[in-house]
Amino acid sequence: MMRRDHKDPIRGPEYVKREYPKRAAFCVPILVDGSNAFDVSKKATPEMEAAGKEPGRNLAGKLLNEPGMPPRCCIVVRVSGEDGAVQHARGRLLVALRSRAARAEGEAGREAKWRLGEVLRGRGCYEEASPILRELQEFYETTHAPESRWALASANNLALCLEQMGKYTEAEELYRRATQAMERALGPDHPDTLKCINNLANVLLQMGQYTDAEKLYRRVMQAMERVLGPDRPYTLKSINNLANVLLQMGKYTEAEELQRRALEGNQRTLGPDHPDTLASVNNLACVLEKMAKYDEAEVLSRQSVEVCERALGPEHPATLLFLETLADILSGMEKSRDAEVLYRRVCDAYERTLGPQHPNTLRSLKSLAGLLEGEGRHSDALELCRRMDCA
């Protein structure tokens, strides 16, 4: 990992010098029976084989050895419980992190809370993550200079969580402050600065400020291509993001061209099942749906839903977003019954996991109401509209 991070254009040598000495201080060598240790970059565990997962990828589907990066091995140790069943490390991670965050004090406690907050946010547990991330952001804001890496990173982490909770105004303010500080400290074309600008553009897109978002996305894409190269993951994400705002602005031809470019790049560099590749598949399906190219859109959408549901679970935010896209496509194809089933599933899941007032919940309710209204089911559509008004 150290060799890889040293070569990584985002992290680089300074990151390695800063982070790896303290990591090494906590390395504990263990002796394990060879039958229970698997280098999953080369050989799948029995559980991976049973789930149909090939070696060479992590739980999120990301390649362990990306092209152009130093190779690495990833050793998985199978640990069985009293009943002989193998324990799932991912299922125990939150238990361990909560326990560590509750016990540790000082800097060790803040590092534990940082990790816990990031994992909770990554799993969609925003209500639990946000107070933890806010506590850290307020601490580093008051104890460190505005341009310090801790102040900037904590502000960015909190803003990401607020954005995912639909609290766009507060997220925008944090992103603007962080962007200004990064431009002063790192320069306008530093990868970290560009990532923060991209996050700001994401919020503006959600707020419907498409023109401002498009300007920022173009700036990020052009700089990423110049600084990192055309096929780097962050460059491909910036291409994808620009295409998304163009879709909202009705510029379908350019949006399709960019989405196909991003998808081809992700498939080539990350593989077909990587989360970024699946997002590109879904986004291209969205563009094709708007262009009434329903057959190709449906095939792509079902592909992304199937892989995402298997890898992340039926109620992960990405899975629900992909299901919503599929419902939109089926609605456009006049497969109303199938579309209604998916819309209701998505609405219920959003309301349960994000709450009735979240923009995703309201958006999916609006789509379902539109479908029912188009079928002449006025009373059912009106009831959904009342739910949205009450929310």
PDB file of C-alpha atoms in Angstrom, residues 23-32:
ATOM      1  CA  ARG A  23       0.491   3.071  10.989  1.00  0.00           C
ATOM      2  CA  ALA A  24       3.625   0.967  11.278  1.00  0.00           C
ATOM      3  CA  ALA A  25       3.684   1.607  15.029  1.00  0.00           C
ATOM      4  CA  PHE A  26       0.465  -0.393  15.366  1.00  0.00           C
ATOM      5  CA  CYS A  27       1.320  -3.280  13.045  1.00  0.00           C
ATOM      6  CA  VAL A  28       0.993  -6.618  14.862  1.00  0.00           C
ATOM      7  CA  PRO A  29       2.415  -9.727  13.166  1.00  0.00           C
ATOM      8  CA  ILE A  30       0.255 -12.850  13.469  1.00  0.00           C
ATOM      9  CA  LEU A  31       0.851 -16.488  12.615  1.00  0.00           C
ATOM     10  CA  VAL A  32      -2.049 -18.147  10.791  1.00  0.00           C
TER      11      VAL A  32
END
